[in-house]
Short mmCIF file of C-alpha atoms and ligand atoms in Angstrom, two decimals:
data_model
loop_
_atom_site.label_atom_id
_atom_site.label_comp_id
_atom_site.label_asym_id
_atom_site.label_seq_id
_atom_site.Cartn_x
_atom_site.Cartn_y
_atom_site.Cartn_z
CA MET A 1 111.06 87.81 132.81
CA ARG A 2 112.57 89.22 129.80
CA ASN A 3 114.28 85.86 129.07
CA LEU A 4 111.05 83.90 129.15
CA ASN A 5 110.41 82.05 125.96
CA ILE A 6 106.51 82.52 125.24
CA GLY A 7 104.49 80.33 122.83
CA PHE A 8 101.27 80.98 121.53
CA ILE A 9 98.95 78.07 120.27
CA GLY A 10 96.64 79.89 117.98
CA GLY A 11 97.39 83.09 116.28
CA GLY A 12 94.02 84.66 116.01
CA ASN A 13 92.81 88.11 117.10
CA MET A 14 93.63 87.76 120.94
CA ALA A 15 96.95 86.18 120.46
CA GLU A 16 97.91 89.03 117.96
CA ALA A 17 96.89 91.68 120.36
CA LEU A 18 98.96 89.80 123.34
CA ILE A 19 102.10 89.53 120.87
CA ALA A 20 101.65 93.30 119.72
CA GLY A 21 101.66 94.19 123.44
CA LEU A 22 104.67 91.94 124.45
CA THR A 23 106.90 93.03 121.56
CA ALA A 24 105.93 96.71 122.03
CA ALA A 25 106.89 96.27 125.73
CA GLY A 26 110.31 95.27 124.49
CA HIS A 27 110.11 91.28 124.80
CA ALA A 28 112.56 90.17 122.36
CA SER A 29 110.57 89.07 119.38
CA GLY A 30 113.17 86.08 119.08
CA GLN A 31 111.75 84.67 122.24
CA VAL A 32 108.01 84.84 121.17
CA ARG A 33 106.72 81.96 118.97
CA VAL A 34 103.37 81.09 117.40
CA THR A 35 101.78 77.96 115.97
CA ASP A 36 98.40 78.11 114.06
CA ILE A 37 96.92 75.66 111.45
CA SER A 38 96.85 78.47 108.84
CA GLN A 39 100.05 78.85 107.37
CA GLY A 40 99.10 82.38 105.78
CA ARG A 41 98.40 83.44 109.69
CA LEU A 42 101.96 82.50 110.63
CA ASP A 43 103.61 84.22 107.65
CA ALA A 44 101.53 87.17 108.53
CA LEU A 45 102.36 87.31 112.23
CA GLN A 46 105.99 86.50 111.34
CA GLN A 47 106.32 89.45 108.82
CA GLN A 48 104.42 92.00 111.13
CA TYR A 49 106.14 91.23 114.53
CA GLY A 50 109.26 89.46 113.56
CA ILE A 51 108.69 86.52 115.92
CA GLY A 52 109.39 82.66 115.52
CA VAL A 53 106.71 80.18 113.99
CA SER A 54 106.59 76.66 114.51
CA PRO A 55 104.71 74.20 112.53
CA ASP A 56 103.31 72.14 115.40
CA VAL A 57 102.36 72.16 118.99
CA ALA A 58 104.99 69.84 120.23
CA GLY A 59 107.64 71.94 118.69
CA LEU A 60 106.52 75.06 120.11
CA ALA A 61 105.75 73.49 123.41
CA ALA A 62 109.32 72.11 123.50
CA ALA A 63 110.77 75.94 122.96
CA SER A 64 108.48 77.46 125.44
CA ASP A 65 108.46 78.39 129.07
CA VAL A 66 105.46 79.90 128.78
CA LEU A 67 102.47 78.28 126.65
CA LEU A 68 99.40 80.61 125.92
CA LEU A 69 96.40 78.62 124.65
CA ALA A 70 94.65 81.11 122.34
CA VAL A 71 92.43 79.11 120.31
CA LYS A 72 88.64 78.97 120.39
CA PRO A 73 86.96 77.11 123.32
CA GLN A 74 85.91 74.34 121.06
CA GLN A 75 89.46 73.83 119.89
CA ILE A 76 90.88 73.51 123.26
CA GLY A 77 90.39 69.59 123.47
CA PRO A 78 92.33 68.63 120.51
CA VAL A 79 95.14 71.05 121.21
CA LEU A 80 95.40 69.50 124.82
CA GLN A 81 95.51 66.14 123.16
CA GLU A 82 98.52 67.20 121.04
CA LEU A 83 100.14 68.84 124.02
CA GLY A 84 100.24 65.68 126.11
CA ALA A 85 102.38 65.34 128.91
CA LEU A 86 104.60 68.59 129.37
CA ALA A 87 108.11 68.37 130.61
CA GLY A 88 109.79 70.82 132.86
CA ASP A 89 108.52 73.79 134.86
CA LYS A 90 106.06 75.37 132.27
CA THR A 91 103.38 77.62 132.75
CA VAL A 92 100.13 77.11 130.75
CA ILE A 93 98.03 80.33 130.33
CA SER A 94 94.56 79.74 128.74
CA ILE A 95 92.25 82.38 127.52
CA ALA A 96 89.69 80.35 126.29
CA ALA A 97 86.33 81.54 127.62
CA GLY A 98 84.55 78.93 129.94
CA ILE A 99 87.14 76.62 129.89
CA SER A 100 88.28 75.50 133.68
CA THR A 101 91.65 75.02 135.10
CA ALA A 102 90.42 71.68 136.24
CA TYR A 103 89.72 70.72 132.75
CA ILE A 104 93.25 71.74 131.51
CA THR A 105 94.93 69.82 134.39
CA GLY A 106 92.56 66.97 133.86
CA LYS A 107 94.09 66.68 130.34
CA LEU A 108 97.82 67.66 131.08
CA GLY A 109 98.17 66.32 134.59
CA ASP A 110 97.82 67.50 138.04
CA GLY A 111 101.21 68.82 138.32
CA VAL A 112 101.04 71.37 135.34
CA ALA A 113 100.75 75.11 136.37
CA VAL A 114 97.76 76.63 134.73
CA VAL A 115 96.55 80.19 134.79
CA ARG A 116 93.13 81.06 133.49
CA VAL A 117 92.54 84.44 132.11
CA MET A 118 89.61 86.58 130.77
CA PRO A 119 90.92 89.27 128.60
CA ASN A 120 88.96 91.68 126.57
CA THR A 121 89.30 93.25 122.99
CA PRO A 122 90.77 96.61 124.18
CA CYS A 123 94.11 94.38 124.39
CA LEU A 124 94.23 95.22 120.70
CA VAL A 125 94.97 98.99 121.56
CA GLY A 126 96.92 98.11 124.79
CA GLU A 127 93.84 99.06 127.06
CA GLY A 128 92.85 95.65 127.89
CA MET A 129 91.30 94.41 131.16
CA SER A 130 92.59 90.78 131.99
CA VAL A 131 91.49 89.14 134.96
CA LEU A 132 93.57 86.06 136.05
CA TYR A 133 92.91 83.06 138.22
CA SER A 134 95.30 80.54 139.35
CA SER A 135 96.00 78.19 142.36
CA ALA A 136 99.69 77.58 140.91
CA GLU A 137 102.88 78.60 142.55
CA PRO A 138 103.67 82.35 142.69
CA VAL A 139 106.24 82.04 139.96
CA HIS A 140 103.64 80.89 137.37
CA ARG A 141 101.25 83.83 138.45
CA GLU A 142 104.06 86.19 138.18
CA ARG A 143 104.89 85.03 134.63
CA ALA A 144 101.15 85.29 133.70
CA GLU A 145 100.89 88.77 135.10
CA TYR A 146 103.99 89.80 132.95
CA VAL A 147 102.42 88.52 129.76
CA LEU A 148 99.12 90.17 130.27
CA ALA A 149 100.27 93.43 131.78
CA ALA A 150 101.84 94.02 128.36
CA SER A 151 98.37 94.72 126.73
CA GLY A 152 96.56 96.58 129.50
CA GLN A 153 95.34 96.50 133.25
CA THR A 154 95.21 93.11 135.30
CA ALA A 155 93.25 92.13 138.19
CA TRP A 156 93.20 88.68 140.12
CA VAL A 157 90.25 86.86 141.44
CA ASP A 158 90.89 84.00 144.01
CA ASP A 159 87.63 82.17 143.26
CA GLU A 160 87.25 80.61 139.65
CA GLN A 161 83.52 80.83 139.81
CA LEU A 162 83.84 84.72 139.64
CA MET A 163 84.97 84.15 136.01
CA HIS A 164 81.51 84.10 134.99
CA ALA A 165 80.76 87.43 136.54
CA VAL A 166 83.98 88.84 135.01
CA THR A 167 82.87 87.66 131.43
CA ALA A 168 79.59 89.44 131.87
CA VAL A 169 81.47 92.61 133.06
CA SER A 170 84.69 93.16 131.22
CA GLY A 171 84.79 90.14 128.75
CA SER A 172 81.74 91.11 127.00
CA GLY A 173 81.57 94.64 128.29
CA PRO A 174 83.36 96.37 125.38
CA ALA A 175 80.17 95.51 123.09
CA TYR A 176 77.94 97.20 125.73
CA PHE A 177 79.59 100.46 125.06
CA PHE A 178 79.79 99.93 121.33
CA LEU A 179 75.96 99.37 121.49
CA LEU A 180 75.57 102.68 123.32
CA ALA A 181 77.90 104.53 121.00
CA GLU A 182 75.94 102.98 117.92
CA LEU A 183 72.77 104.43 119.49
CA MET A 184 74.06 107.78 120.49
CA GLN A 185 75.48 108.08 116.90
CA ALA A 186 72.18 107.50 115.34
CA ALA A 187 70.20 109.55 117.75
CA GLY A 188 72.70 112.58 117.02
CA GLN A 189 72.29 111.95 113.24
CA SER A 190 68.29 112.05 113.73
CA LEU A 191 68.54 115.29 115.73
CA GLY A 192 70.20 116.75 112.61
CA LEU A 193 74.12 116.19 113.04
CA PRO A 194 76.10 114.86 110.07
CA ARG A 195 77.17 111.27 110.33
CA ASP A 196 80.95 112.09 110.64
CA LEU A 197 80.38 114.77 113.26
CA SER A 198 78.07 112.44 115.29
CA GLU A 199 80.37 109.66 115.20
CA LYS A 200 83.39 112.13 116.44
CA LEU A 201 81.46 113.63 119.08
CA VAL A 202 80.35 110.17 120.35
CA GLY A 203 83.84 108.72 120.25
CA GLN A 204 85.61 111.57 121.85
CA THR A 205 82.83 111.85 124.50
CA ALA A 206 83.40 108.09 125.42
CA LEU A 207 87.27 108.46 125.67
CA GLY A 208 86.83 111.39 127.83
CA ALA A 209 84.42 109.81 129.98
CA ALA A 210 86.64 106.85 130.43
CA ARG A 211 89.72 108.63 131.30
CA MET A 212 87.74 110.84 133.96
CA LEU A 213 86.43 107.65 135.20
CA THR A 214 89.82 105.67 135.59
CA GLU A 215 91.74 108.88 136.32
CA SER A 216 89.96 111.18 138.48
CA GLY A 217 89.52 108.96 141.40
CA LYS A 218 85.81 109.79 141.56
CA SER A 219 82.81 107.27 141.57
CA ALA A 220 80.78 106.96 138.42
CA GLU A 221 77.90 108.17 140.34
CA LEU A 222 79.50 111.43 141.46
CA LEU A 223 80.90 112.16 137.99
CA ARG A 224 77.37 111.74 136.64
CA GLN A 225 75.91 114.09 139.24
CA GLN A 226 78.63 116.71 138.66
CA VAL A 227 77.37 116.86 134.82
CA THR A 228 73.63 117.05 135.91
CA SER A 229 72.40 120.55 136.72
CA PRO A 230 68.90 120.43 138.48
CA GLY A 231 66.20 121.09 135.74
CA GLY A 232 69.00 121.10 133.00
CA THR A 233 69.55 119.03 129.65
CA THR A 234 71.41 116.09 131.22
CA GLN A 235 68.63 115.66 133.77
CA ALA A 236 66.00 115.62 131.00
CA ALA A 237 67.96 112.81 129.21
CA LEU A 238 68.74 110.68 132.44
CA GLU A 239 65.06 110.89 133.37
CA ALA A 240 63.98 109.48 130.15
CA MET A 241 66.66 106.61 130.50
CA PHE A 242 65.35 105.86 134.08
CA GLU A 243 61.78 105.91 132.85
CA GLY A 244 62.93 103.52 130.06
CA GLN A 245 63.98 101.14 132.80
CA LEU A 246 67.70 101.36 131.90
CA PRO A 247 69.02 100.20 135.35
CA GLU A 248 66.76 96.82 135.13
CA THR A 249 68.07 96.26 131.49
CA VAL A 250 71.54 96.44 132.42
CA ARG A 251 71.07 94.13 135.42
CA ASN A 252 69.30 91.71 133.23
CA ALA A 253 71.68 91.94 130.37
CA LEU A 254 74.85 91.14 132.69
CA SER A 255 72.77 88.52 134.37
CA ALA A 256 72.02 86.84 131.02
CA ALA A 257 75.90 87.06 130.02
CA ALA A 258 76.85 85.35 133.30
CA LYS A 259 74.09 82.71 132.70
CA ARG A 260 75.34 81.88 129.23
CA SER A 261 79.02 81.73 130.70
CA ARG A 262 77.68 79.15 133.23
CA GLU A 263 76.04 77.20 130.42
CA LEU A 264 79.07 77.25 128.03
CA ALA A 265 81.33 76.04 130.73
N1 LIG B 1 87.75 88.01 121.25
C1 LIG B 1 87.43 88.18 122.50
O1 LIG B 1 86.88 89.29 122.84
C2 LIG B 1 87.96 87.42 123.56
C3 LIG B 1 87.86 87.57 125.06
C4 LIG B 1 88.11 86.80 125.81
C5 LIG B 1 88.59 85.78 125.62
N2 LIG B 1 88.77 85.43 124.26
C6 LIG B 1 89.27 83.90 124.12
O2 LIG B 1 90.36 83.90 123.20
C7 LIG B 1 90.45 83.01 122.69
C8 LIG B 1 90.96 83.07 121.09
O3 LIG B 1 89.93 83.96 120.54
P1 LIG B 1 90.27 84.81 119.18
O4 LIG B 1 89.00 85.74 118.83
O5 LIG B 1 91.60 85.20 119.01
O6 LIG B 1 89.94 83.51 118.27
P2 LIG B 1 90.56 83.18 116.76
O7 LIG B 1 90.91 84.58 116.01
O8 LIG B 1 89.55 82.15 116.03
O9 LIG B 1 91.98 82.54 116.86
C9 LIG B 1 92.06 81.34 117.12
C10 LIG B 1 93.07 80.99 116.26
O10 LIG B 1 93.53 79.61 116.44
C11 LIG B 1 93.82 78.67 115.18
N3 LIG B 1 93.58 77.22 115.68
C12 LIG B 1 92.56 76.55 115.68
N4 LIG B 1 93.07 75.20 115.95
C13 LIG B 1 94.14 75.24 116.28
C14 LIG B 1 95.10 74.23 116.63
N5 LIG B 1 94.81 72.96 116.52
N6 LIG B 1 96.60 74.76 116.52
C15 LIG B 1 97.14 75.83 116.17
N7 LIG B 1 96.15 76.73 115.82
C16 LIG B 1 94.71 76.48 115.89
C17 LIG B 1 92.63 79.22 114.66
O11 LIG B 1 92.79 78.96 113.15
P3 LIG B 1 91.30 78.72 112.28
O12 LIG B 1 90.50 80.19 112.28
O13 LIG B 1 91.67 78.28 110.99
O14 LIG B 1 90.26 77.77 113.13
C18 LIG B 1 92.59 80.69 114.75
O15 LIG B 1 93.71 81.27 113.87
C19 LIG B 1 89.27 82.11 122.55
O16 LIG B 1 89.21 80.96 123.33
C20 LIG B 1 88.28 83.09 123.16
O17 LIG B 1 87.32 82.36 124.05
C21 LIG B 1 88.29 86.14 123.40
#
């Protein structure tokens, strides 16, 4: 895998997160290239990560074994048009939300190996959750796994339709936790805590809870029960959350995200 030439089309936020992960994991920066319509962006990425830059999509494609489509969904059409027919045994990885593998093979040709991925923004700190789907040969799936695993955890689905649910849970998910953090920080302040302290308490509590959730082997439900003594402070808070219909609100919120994902597709 270390010999792969990996080309990014679009050098925005998600591309940078994945480039940072790959180079930090030891992939040679000379074997990573990027093209973007902004020269300033290319200069910044080249300077920061020592990677190669390409002035156009065709040049990048010719030099790459793996092509990563990292433009906005509405920019995918023109990019695929520019790519045209691909020579060789390349792997095309798309992280564009809502763009199906059939749409991409429809533009690039049925023989092209496509892997669709839904990453999330914690890729920026190497703690991403990327969910992958592909019906391509194992070699292409392994290449995609290698690229995404450099920025966090990976999981595979074998039904592309599940990408809507994935988008609702992990794609959009960081925003739900950020909202809860905002609300807890504000509530802490209204209970008299200085802003800095309230932010620190919430951030570290989130980090600690996330580590317990992912490292203890215990379910979220059990961990919640273990902090909740009968008649205690946590129970008082949780009762207020249940009375405020939090479970129903969360179910509705994720359904709305999945519905919007289907509409955008
Ligand atoms: N951010 C997330 O949480 C998240 C999560 C999952 C999936 N995604 C997906 O990741 C993809 C990238 O998102 P992002 O937030 O990184 O977007 P972004 O920051 O806007 O990055 C896209 C970059 O591609 C450039 N570009 C546009 N057209 C191009 C072309 N024809 N050739 C080369 N470069 C071109 C853009 O330039 P301009 O800015 O000048 O247009 C921009 O620098 C999206 O498809 C999104 O659905 C994002």
